[in-house]
PDB file of C-alpha atoms in Angstrom:
ATOM      1  CA  MET A   1      78.370 137.826 118.875  1.00 44.00           C
ATOM      2  CA  ALA A   2      79.756 135.470 116.590  1.00 54.00           C
ATOM      3  CA  ASN A   3      81.933 137.951 115.182  1.00 63.00           C
ATOM      4  CA  GLU A   4      83.150 140.023 118.192  1.00 75.00           C
ATOM      5  CA  PRO A   5      86.744 140.103 119.154  1.00 83.00           C
ATOM      6  CA  TYR A   6      87.517 137.675 121.711  1.00 86.00           C
ATOM      7  CA  THR A   7      89.277 138.805 124.976  1.00 93.00           C
ATOM      8  CA  PRO A   8      90.687 135.514 126.695  1.00 94.00           C
ATOM      9  CA  PRO A   9      90.053 134.725 130.290  1.00 94.00           C
ATOM     10  CA  ARG A  10      92.265 134.918 133.051  1.00 96.00           C
ATOM     11  CA  VAL A  11      91.901 131.462 133.626  1.00 97.00           C
ATOM     12  CA  TRP A  12      90.804 128.923 130.384  1.00 94.00           C
ATOM     13  CA  THR A  13      87.962 126.563 131.246  1.00 93.00           C
ATOM     14  CA  TRP A  14      86.563 123.585 129.604  1.00 90.00           C
ATOM     15  CA  ASP A  15      83.386 124.353 127.362  1.00 84.00           C
ATOM     16  CA  LYS A  16      82.428 121.047 126.582  1.00 79.00           C
ATOM     17  CA  SER A  17      80.069 122.344 124.056  1.00 72.00           C
ATOM     18  CA  ASN A  18      82.743 124.380 121.927  1.00 68.00           C
ATOM     19  CA  GLY A  19      81.397 122.909 118.802  1.00 65.00           C
ATOM     20  CA  GLY A  20      83.093 122.113 115.366  1.00 69.00           C
ATOM     21  CA  ALA A  21      84.324 118.545 113.902  1.00 71.00           C
ATOM     22  CA  PHE A  22      85.382 115.664 116.919  1.00 73.00           C
ATOM     23  CA  ALA A  23      84.517 117.897 119.591  1.00 72.00           C
ATOM     24  CA  SER A  24      83.089 115.160 120.916  1.00 73.00           C
ATOM     25  CA  ILE A  25      86.095 113.805 121.065  1.00 83.00           C
ATOM     26  CA  ASN A  26      88.510 116.537 122.394  1.00 86.00           C
ATOM     27  CA  ARG A  27      89.426 116.961 125.929  1.00 89.00           C
ATOM     28  CA  PRO A  28      92.270 118.887 127.907  1.00 93.00           C
ATOM     29  CA  ILE A  29      93.140 116.052 130.124  1.00 94.00           C
ATOM     30  CA  ALA A  30      94.959 112.330 129.449  1.00 96.00           C
ATOM     31  CA  GLY A  31      94.430 108.954 130.202  1.00 96.00           C
ATOM     32  CA  PRO A  32      91.851 106.224 129.707  1.00 96.00           C
ATOM     33  CA  THR A  33      88.071 107.114 129.949  1.00 95.00           C
ATOM     34  CA  HIS A  34      86.754 103.369 129.845  1.00 96.00           C
ATOM     35  CA  ASP A  35      88.744  99.908 130.440  1.00 97.00           C
ATOM     36  CA  LYS A  36      89.082  97.951 126.923  1.00 96.00           C
ATOM     37  CA  GLN A  37      91.574  95.815 125.974  1.00 97.00           C
ATOM     38  CA  LEU A  38      93.116  95.175 122.544  1.00 97.00           C
ATOM     39  CA  PRO A  39      92.709  92.603 120.634  1.00 97.00           C
ATOM     40  CA  ARG A  40      95.833  90.517 119.309  1.00 96.00           C
ATOM     41  CA  GLY A  41      96.782  88.116 116.563  1.00 96.00           C
ATOM     42  CA  LYS A  42      98.966  85.575 115.388  1.00 95.00           C
ATOM     43  CA  HIS A  43     101.975  87.844 114.287  1.00 96.00           C
ATOM     44  CA  PRO A  44     104.954  89.470 116.088  1.00 96.00           C
ATOM     45  CA  LEU A  45     103.608  93.210 115.169  1.00 98.00           C
ATOM     46  CA  GLN A  46     100.377  94.261 116.342  1.00 98.00           C
ATOM     47  CA  LEU A  47      99.349  97.304 114.671  1.00 98.00           C
ATOM     48  CA  TYR A  48      96.739  99.777 116.420  1.00 98.00           C
ATOM     49  CA  SER A  49      95.575 102.141 114.090  1.00 98.00           C
ATOM     50  CA  LEU A  50      93.156 104.035 111.444  1.00 97.00           C
ATOM     51  CA  ALA A  51      93.772 105.055 107.431  1.00 97.00           C
ATOM     52  CA  THR A  52      94.288 108.537 107.974  1.00 97.00           C
ATOM     53  CA  PRO A  53      97.019 110.203 106.714  1.00 97.00           C
ATOM     54  CA  ASN A  54      99.078 109.547 109.859  1.00 97.00           C
ATOM     55  CA  GLY A  55      97.998 105.690 109.848  1.00 98.00           C
ATOM     56  CA  VAL A  56      98.483 105.810 106.196  1.00 98.00           C
ATOM     57  CA  LYS A  57     102.370 105.990 106.883  1.00 98.00           C
ATOM     58  CA  VAL A  58     102.718 102.735 108.741  1.00 98.00           C
ATOM     59  CA  THR A  59     100.813 100.342 106.426  1.00 98.00           C
ATOM     60  CA  ILE A  60     102.189 102.032 103.465  1.00 98.00           C
ATOM     61  CA  LEU A  61     105.936 100.939 105.026  1.00 98.00           C
ATOM     62  CA  LEU A  62     104.380  97.544 106.370  1.00 98.00           C
ATOM     63  CA  GLU A  63     103.320  96.754 102.746  1.00 97.00           C
ATOM     64  CA  GLU A  64     106.831  97.941 100.845  1.00 98.00           C
ATOM     65  CA  LEU A  65     108.424  95.616 103.472  1.00 98.00           C
ATOM     66  CA  LEU A  66     106.205  92.643 102.498  1.00 97.00           C
ATOM     67  CA  GLU A  67     106.623  93.672  98.788  1.00 97.00           C
ATOM     68  CA  LEU A  68     110.486  93.115  98.770  1.00 97.00           C
ATOM     69  CA  GLY A  69     109.843  89.413 100.503  1.00 97.00           C
ATOM     70  CA  VAL A  70     110.250  90.375 104.326  1.00 97.00           C
ATOM     71  CA  THR A  71     108.011  87.944 105.768  1.00 95.00           C
ATOM     72  CA  GLU A  72     108.817  88.910 109.513  1.00 96.00           C
ATOM     73  CA  ALA A  73     106.958  91.967 108.832  1.00 97.00           C
ATOM     74  CA  GLU A  74     103.804  90.462 108.656  1.00 96.00           C
ATOM     75  CA  TYR A  75     101.334  91.870 110.558  1.00 97.00           C
ATOM     76  CA  ASP A  76      97.894  92.097 112.500  1.00 97.00           C
ATOM     77  CA  ALA A  77      95.969  94.939 111.572  1.00 97.00           C
ATOM     78  CA  TRP A  78      93.479  96.192 114.097  1.00 97.00           C
ATOM     79  CA  PRO A  79      90.969  99.600 113.489  1.00 97.00           C
ATOM     80  CA  ILE A  80      90.852 102.205 116.180  1.00 97.00           C
ATOM     81  CA  ARG A  81      88.038 104.188 115.653  1.00 96.00           C
ATOM     82  CA  ILE A  82      88.892 107.828 116.654  1.00 95.00           C
ATOM     83  CA  SER A  83      85.480 109.348 116.238  1.00 92.00           C
ATOM     84  CA  ASP A  84      84.094 106.538 118.866  1.00 94.00           C
ATOM     85  CA  GLY A  85      86.943 107.131 121.270  1.00 94.00           C
ATOM     86  CA  ASP A  86      88.787 103.668 120.934  1.00 96.00           C
ATOM     87  CA  GLN A  87      91.743 105.813 121.227  1.00 97.00           C
ATOM     88  CA  PHE A  88      91.148 106.289 125.290  1.00 97.00           C
ATOM     89  CA  GLY A  89      90.476 102.616 125.858  1.00 97.00           C
ATOM     90  CA  SER A  90      92.512 101.422 128.882  1.00 98.00           C
ATOM     91  CA  GLY A  91      94.803  99.246 126.552  1.00 98.00           C
ATOM     92  CA  PHE A  92      95.831 101.924 123.852  1.00 98.00           C
ATOM     93  CA  VAL A  93      96.964 104.401 126.311  1.00 98.00           C
ATOM     94  CA  GLU A  94      98.944 101.710 127.640  1.00 98.00           C
ATOM     95  CA  ILE A  95     100.510 101.365 124.207  1.00 98.00           C
ATOM     96  CA  ASN A  96     100.630 105.411 123.633  1.00 98.00           C
ATOM     97  CA  PRO A  97      99.474 107.434 126.391  1.00 98.00           C
ATOM     98  CA  ASN A  98      99.202 110.457 124.345  1.00 97.00           C
ATOM     99  CA  SER A  99      95.999 108.476 122.908  1.00 97.00           C
ATOM    100  CA  LYS A 100      96.814 109.343 118.939  1.00 97.00           C
ATOM    101  CA  ILE A 101      97.138 106.677 116.350  1.00 98.00           C
ATOM    102  CA  PRO A 102      99.029 104.831 114.996  1.00 98.00           C
ATOM    103  CA  ALA A 103     100.485 102.607 117.741  1.00 98.00           C
ATOM    104  CA  LEU A 104     102.659  99.291 117.131  1.00 98.00           C
ATOM    105  CA  LEU A 105     103.516  96.165 119.801  1.00 98.00           C
ATOM    106  CA  ASP A 106     106.667  94.296 118.590  1.00 98.00           C
ATOM    107  CA  THR A 107     106.047  91.179 120.501  1.00 97.00           C
ATOM    108  CA  SER A 108     109.340  89.837 118.487  1.00 97.00           C
ATOM    109  CA  VAL A 109     111.408  90.925 121.345  1.00 95.00           C
ATOM    110  CA  LYS A 110     111.497  90.491 124.862  1.00 96.00           C
ATOM    111  CA  PRO A 111     110.269  92.219 126.722  1.00 97.00           C
ATOM    112  CA  GLU A 112     107.971  93.344 123.742  1.00 97.00           C
ATOM    113  CA  LEU A 113     107.680  97.256 122.553  1.00 98.00           C
ATOM    114  CA  ARG A 114     105.276  99.606 122.054  1.00 98.00           C
ATOM    115  CA  ILE A 115     106.205 102.193 119.928  1.00 98.00           C
ATOM    116  CA  PHE A 116     104.181 105.215 119.263  1.00 98.00           C
ATOM    117  CA  GLU A 117     104.603 108.246 117.022  1.00 97.00           C
ATOM    118  CA  SER A 118     103.933 107.645 113.709  1.00 98.00           C
ATOM    119  CA  GLY A 119     107.829 108.780 112.525  1.00 98.00           C
ATOM    120  CA  SER A 120     109.386 106.828 115.800  1.00 98.00           C
ATOM    121  CA  ILE A 121     107.378 103.533 114.241  1.00 98.00           C
ATOM    122  CA  LEU A 122     108.735 104.270 110.938  1.00 98.00           C
ATOM    123  CA  LEU A 123     112.263 104.666 112.612  1.00 98.00           C
ATOM    124  CA  HIS A 124     111.863 101.320 113.933  1.00 98.00           C
ATOM    125  CA  LEU A 125     110.513  99.427 111.464  1.00 98.00           C
ATOM    126  CA  ALA A 126     113.359 100.834 108.637  1.00 98.00           C
ATOM    127  CA  GLU A 127     116.042  99.911 111.185  1.00 98.00           C
ATOM    128  CA  LYS A 128     114.506  96.789 112.522  1.00 98.00           C
ATOM    129  CA  PHE A 129     114.348  95.611 108.713  1.00 98.00           C
ATOM    130  CA  GLY A 130     116.996  97.371 107.371  1.00 98.00           C
ATOM    131  CA  HIS A 131     115.242  98.639 104.389  1.00 98.00           C
ATOM    132  CA  PHE A 132     113.935 102.463 102.844  1.00 98.00           C
ATOM    133  CA  LEU A 133     116.541 104.377 105.291  1.00 98.00           C
ATOM    134  CA  PRO A 134     119.986 104.798 103.669  1.00 98.00           C
ATOM    135  CA  ARG A 135     122.961 103.457 105.632  1.00 95.00           C
ATOM    136  CA  GLY A 136     125.577 106.166 104.367  1.00 97.00           C
ATOM    137  CA  LEU A 137     125.655 108.832 106.933  1.00 98.00           C
ATOM    138  CA  ALA A 138     125.138 112.070 103.927  1.00 98.00           C
ATOM    139  CA  LYS A 139     121.816 109.925 102.746  1.00 98.00           C
ATOM    140  CA  ARG A 140     120.858 108.930 106.072  1.00 98.00           C
ATOM    141  CA  THR A 141     120.775 111.781 107.409  1.00 98.00           C
ATOM    142  CA  GLU A 142     118.899 113.502 104.748  1.00 98.00           C
ATOM    143  CA  THR A 143     116.437 111.203 104.588  1.00 98.00           C
ATOM    144  CA  LEU A 144     115.956 112.023 108.731  1.00 98.00           C
ATOM    145  CA  ASN A 145     115.862 115.940 107.766  1.00 98.00           C
ATOM    146  CA  TRP A 146     113.063 115.493 105.864  1.00 98.00           C
ATOM    147  CA  LEU A 147     111.286 112.586 107.812  1.00 98.00           C
ATOM    148  CA  PHE A 148     111.346 115.404 110.843  1.00 98.00           C
ATOM    149  CA  TRP A 149     109.962 117.933 108.377  1.00 98.00           C
ATOM    150  CA  GLN A 150     107.334 116.366 108.431  1.00 98.00           C
ATOM    151  CA  MET A 151     106.447 115.949 111.801  1.00 97.00           C
ATOM    152  CA  GLY A 152     107.272 119.260 112.580  1.00 97.00           C
ATOM    153  CA  SER A 153     104.763 120.732 108.846  1.00 98.00           C
ATOM    154  CA  ALA A 154     101.824 118.645 108.700  1.00 97.00           C
ATOM    155  CA  PRO A 155     100.599 119.918 112.200  1.00 97.00           C
ATOM    156  CA  PHE A 156      99.676 123.329 110.336  1.00 98.00           C
ATOM    157  CA  LEU A 157      98.334 121.558 107.725  1.00 98.00           C
ATOM    158  CA  GLY A 158      96.116 119.323 109.774  1.00 97.00           C
ATOM    159  CA  GLY A 159      95.536 121.069 113.028  1.00 95.00           C
ATOM    160  CA  GLY A 160      96.062 124.674 111.484  1.00 97.00           C
ATOM    161  CA  PHE A 161      94.731 124.797 107.902  1.00 98.00           C
ATOM    162  CA  GLY A 162      92.323 121.938 108.054  1.00 97.00           C
ATOM    163  CA  HIS A 163      90.581 122.608 111.271  1.00 96.00           C
ATOM    164  CA  PHE A 164      89.933 126.396 110.297  1.00 96.00           C
ATOM    165  CA  TYR A 165      89.154 125.860 106.748  1.00 97.00           C
ATOM    166  CA  ALA A 166      87.325 122.352 106.426  1.00 97.00           C
ATOM    167  CA  TYR A 167      86.309 121.527 110.802  1.00 94.00           C
ATOM    168  CA  ALA A 168      86.163 124.764 112.557  1.00 93.00           C
ATOM    169  CA  PRO A 169      82.453 125.467 113.489  1.00 91.00           C
ATOM    170  CA  GLU A 170      82.212 129.011 111.735  1.00 91.00           C
ATOM    171  CA  LYS A 171      85.045 129.867 108.862  1.00 93.00           C
ATOM    172  CA  TYR A 172      87.457 133.244 110.033  1.00 94.00           C
ATOM    173  CA  GLU A 173      89.379 135.114 107.561  1.00 96.00           C
ATOM    174  CA  TYR A 174      92.185 135.594 109.377  1.00 96.00           C
ATOM    175  CA  PRO A 175      93.014 132.002 110.549  1.00 97.00           C
ATOM    176  CA  ILE A 176      92.355 130.299 106.939  1.00 98.00           C
ATOM    177  CA  ASN A 177      94.561 133.184 105.461  1.00 98.00           C
ATOM    178  CA  ARG A 178      97.109 132.212 108.006  1.00 98.00           C
ATOM    179  CA  TYR A 179      97.670 128.460 107.410  1.00 98.00           C
ATOM    180  CA  ALA A 180      96.952 128.954 104.048  1.00 98.00           C
ATOM    181  CA  MET A 181      99.780 131.068 103.678  1.00 98.00           C
ATOM    182  CA  GLU A 182     101.987 128.495 105.554  1.00 98.00           C
ATOM    183  CA  VAL A 183     100.729 125.244 103.659  1.00 98.00           C
ATOM    184  CA  LYS A 184     101.777 127.117 100.436  1.00 98.00           C
ATOM    185  CA  ARG A 185     104.940 127.987 101.706  1.00 98.00           C
ATOM    186  CA  GLN A 186     105.604 124.364 102.118  1.00 98.00           C
ATOM    187  CA  LEU A 187     104.030 122.933  98.950  1.00 98.00           C
ATOM    188  CA  ASP A 188     106.314 125.697  97.557  1.00 98.00           C
ATOM    189  CA  VAL A 189     109.531 123.974  99.750  1.00 98.00           C
ATOM    190  CA  LEU A 190     108.337 120.705  98.651  1.00 98.00           C
ATOM    191  CA  ASP A 191     108.084 121.512  94.975  1.00 98.00           C
ATOM    192  CA  ARG A 192     112.082 123.294  94.524  1.00 98.00           C
ATOM    193  CA  GLN A 193     113.278 119.716  96.429  1.00 98.00           C
ATOM    194  CA  LEU A 194     111.052 117.473  93.996  1.00 98.00           C
ATOM    195  CA  ALA A 195     112.747 119.790  91.041  1.00 98.00           C
ATOM    196  CA  GLU A 196     116.046 118.320  91.712  1.00 98.00           C
ATOM    197  CA  ASN A 197     115.349 114.909  92.776  1.00 98.00           C
ATOM    198  CA  ARG A 198     113.602 112.066  91.954  1.00 98.00           C
ATOM    199  CA  TYR A 199     112.472 111.354  95.460  1.00 98.00           C
ATOM    200  CA  ILE A 200     112.162 113.531  98.841  1.00 98.00           C
ATOM    201  CA  ALA A 201     115.330 112.841  99.735  1.00 98.00           C
ATOM    202  CA  GLY A 202     116.920 112.533  96.851  1.00 98.00           C
ATOM    203  CA  ASP A 203     117.370 109.075  94.398  1.00 97.00           C
ATOM    204  CA  GLU A 204     116.284 106.620  96.751  1.00 98.00           C
ATOM    205  CA  TYR A 205     112.377 105.994  97.832  1.00 98.00           C
ATOM    206  CA  SER A 206     112.646 106.209 101.873  1.00 98.00           C
ATOM    207  CA  ILE A 207     110.254 106.439 105.055  1.00 98.00           C
ATOM    208  CA  ALA A 208     110.277 110.336 104.091  1.00 98.00           C
ATOM    209  CA  ASP A 209     108.369 109.549 101.001  1.00 99.00           C
ATOM    210  CA  MET A 210     106.066 107.286 102.945  1.00 98.00           C
ATOM    211  CA  ALA A 211     105.279 109.775 105.913  1.00 98.00           C
ATOM    212  CA  ILE A 212     105.123 112.939 103.791  1.00 98.00           C
ATOM    213  CA  TRP A 213     103.314 111.341 100.680  1.00 98.00           C
ATOM    214  CA  PRO A 214      99.916 110.298 103.111  1.00 98.00           C
ATOM    215  CA  TRP A 215      99.445 114.100 103.996  1.00 98.00           C
ATOM    216  CA  TYR A 216     100.779 116.398 101.030  1.00 98.00           C
ATOM    217  CA  GLY A 217      99.669 113.727  98.362  1.00 98.00           C
ATOM    218  CA  ALA A 218      96.373 113.531  99.826  1.00 98.00           C
ATOM    219  CA  LEU A 219      96.320 117.274  99.658  1.00 98.00           C
ATOM    220  CA  LEU A 220      96.830 117.281  95.797  1.00 98.00           C
ATOM    221  CA  ASN A 221      94.428 114.733  95.215  1.00 98.00           C
ATOM    222  CA  ASN A 222      91.244 116.887  97.048  1.00 97.00           C
ATOM    223  CA  GLN A 223      91.312 113.608  99.827  1.00 96.00           C
ATOM    224  CA  VAL A 224      91.683 115.962 102.494  1.00 96.00           C
ATOM    225  CA  TYR A 225      89.167 119.174 103.328  1.00 97.00           C
ATOM    226  CA  GLU A 226      88.215 119.573 100.025  1.00 97.00           C
ATOM    227  CA  ALA A 227      90.741 122.649  99.367  1.00 98.00           C
ATOM    228  CA  ALA A 228      92.700 121.572  96.239  1.00 98.00           C
ATOM    229  CA  GLU A 229      91.413 124.552  94.625  1.00 98.00           C
ATOM    230  CA  PHE A 230      91.301 126.724  96.875  1.00 98.00           C
ATOM    231  CA  LEU A 231      95.481 125.942  97.294  1.00 98.00           C
ATOM    232  CA  ASP A 232      95.973 125.902  93.482  1.00 98.00           C
ATOM    233  CA  VAL A 233      97.342 122.974  94.199  1.00 98.00           C
ATOM    234  CA  GLU A 234      98.194 121.835  90.539  1.00 98.00           C
ATOM    235  CA  ASN A 235     100.658 125.038  90.204  1.00 98.00           C
ATOM    236  CA  TYR A 236     103.395 122.083  92.209  1.00 98.00           C
ATOM    237  CA  THR A 237     104.344 120.503  88.963  1.00 98.00           C
ATOM    238  CA  HIS A 238     107.014 118.739  90.682  1.00 98.00           C
ATOM    239  CA  VAL A 239     104.971 117.777  93.115  1.00 98.00           C
ATOM    240  CA  ARG A 240     102.557 116.237  91.430  1.00 98.00           C
ATOM    241  CA  ARG A 241     104.892 114.058  89.423  1.00 98.00           C
ATOM    242  CA  TRP A 242     106.267 112.617  92.624  1.00 98.00           C
ATOM    243  CA  THR A 243     102.623 112.588  94.032  1.00 98.00           C
ATOM    244  CA  ASP A 244     101.276 110.055  90.921  1.00 98.00           C
ATOM    245  CA  GLU A 245     104.562 108.254  90.985  1.00 98.00           C
ATOM    246  CA  ILE A 246     104.167 107.144  94.486  1.00 98.00           C
ATOM    247  CA  ALA A 247     100.531 106.481  94.275  1.00 98.00           C
ATOM    248  CA  ALA A 248     101.286 104.188  91.671  1.00 98.00           C
ATOM    249  CA  ARG A 249     103.265 101.906  93.522  1.00 98.00           C
ATOM    250  CA  PRO A 250     101.044  98.535  94.414  1.00 97.00           C
ATOM    251  CA  ALA A 251     102.494  98.291  98.079  1.00 97.00           C
ATOM    252  CA  VAL A 252     100.892 102.155  98.598  1.00 98.00           C
ATOM    253  CA  GLN A 253      97.471 101.180  97.393  1.00 97.00           C
ATOM    254  CA  ARG A 254      97.261  98.244  99.391  1.00 96.00           C
ATOM    255  CA  GLY A 255      98.781 100.344 102.678  1.00 97.00           C
ATOM    256  CA  ARG A 256      96.044 102.792 101.770  1.00 96.00           C
ATOM    257  CA  ARG A 257      93.389 100.076 102.397  1.00 96.00           C
ATOM    258  CA  VAL A 258      94.384  98.806 105.436  1.00 97.00           C
ATOM    259  CA  ASN A 259      92.380 100.059 108.567  1.00 96.00           C
ATOM    260  CA  ARG A 260      89.780 102.014 106.355  1.00 95.00           C
ATOM    261  CA  THR A 261      86.822 101.407 107.684  1.00 94.00           C
ATOM    262  CA  TRP A 262      85.102 103.540 104.661  1.00 92.00           C
ATOM    263  CA  GLY A 263      84.598 103.066 101.224  1.00 91.00           C
ATOM    264  CA  ASP A 264      84.076 100.224  98.759  1.00 88.00           C
ATOM    265  CA  ASP A 265      87.702  98.761  98.917  1.00 87.00           C
ATOM    266  CA  ALA A 266      88.225  99.417 102.502  1.00 89.00           C
ATOM    267  CA  LEU A 267      89.829  96.858 104.634  1.00 90.00           C
ATOM    268  CA  PRO A 268      89.015  97.264 108.420  1.00 87.00           C
ATOM    269  CA  GLU A 269      90.932  94.701 109.524  1.00 86.00           C
ATOM    270  CA  ARG A 270      94.240  93.225 108.149  1.00 85.00           C
ATOM    271  CA  HIS A 271      95.439  89.922 109.298  1.00 82.00           C
ATOM    272  CA  SER A 272      97.519  88.301 106.611  1.00 79.00           C
ATOM    273  CA  ALA A 273      98.523  88.840 102.937  1.00 75.00           C
ATOM    274  CA  GLU A 274      95.187  86.424 102.308  1.00 74.00           C
ATOM    275  CA  ASP A 275      93.152  89.111 102.973  1.00 80.00           C
ATOM    276  CA  PHE A 276      94.025  90.945  99.598  1.00 75.00           C
ATOM    277  CA  LYS A 277      93.080  88.074  97.770  1.00 64.00           C
ATOM    278  CA  ARG A 278      89.149  88.204  98.678  1.00 47.00           C
TER     279      ARG A 278
END
């Protein structure tokens, strides 16, 4: 029965029919499932991603760099449709053996670099182009503090709360309450920080904001999990102020569209700035 307590077996075995959203692409082994080479365009930066919160982090940074006139940050963006299992293609696994988006190929250096994990990509691009990561020791450290805060915190929001609240085949009080409590604690952490600072790491807009906003801004705007009312997100007034300020930036608005394969203003593939003029 679904409501009976679960007694784990001595040795776990994989049940492919475990149910829930994304069950068809979840598996306990790594490596490719099929041969598929990735496309390449004309720019030195090749991005393979999707407009999920993790993917949007990188396209926001790239669009912010282009907004500053950094033409070397022009990139080709190719959608990886994770619901179809594109992340398990052989070409993608060569760039990211962990089969998660986003993944970036930087061909401007020899040998060319593969960069995977969103935090690593943000750090690579910020250092490469010299923007959105303060150079002073104290401000740089504070920015990295919050960048890695996001890396450690978002799994509780997504894989924890989001899964049990929105995607699990059945809803249970204990996991939903457990992760709702943690997400609200995280929102309070952000709210207290933003009560004293314009941006997450201080007075400068940085890759920390770009990492945190796609997750927590989307939560406040009810764009993930439809849980804004449940979590009483409007109680976090400083997070709301920050969310709206970031959302108003033109580069952020463009970055949210890149590699989005749904919606009226989707931009599934982006190969140059001209794509935004269509």
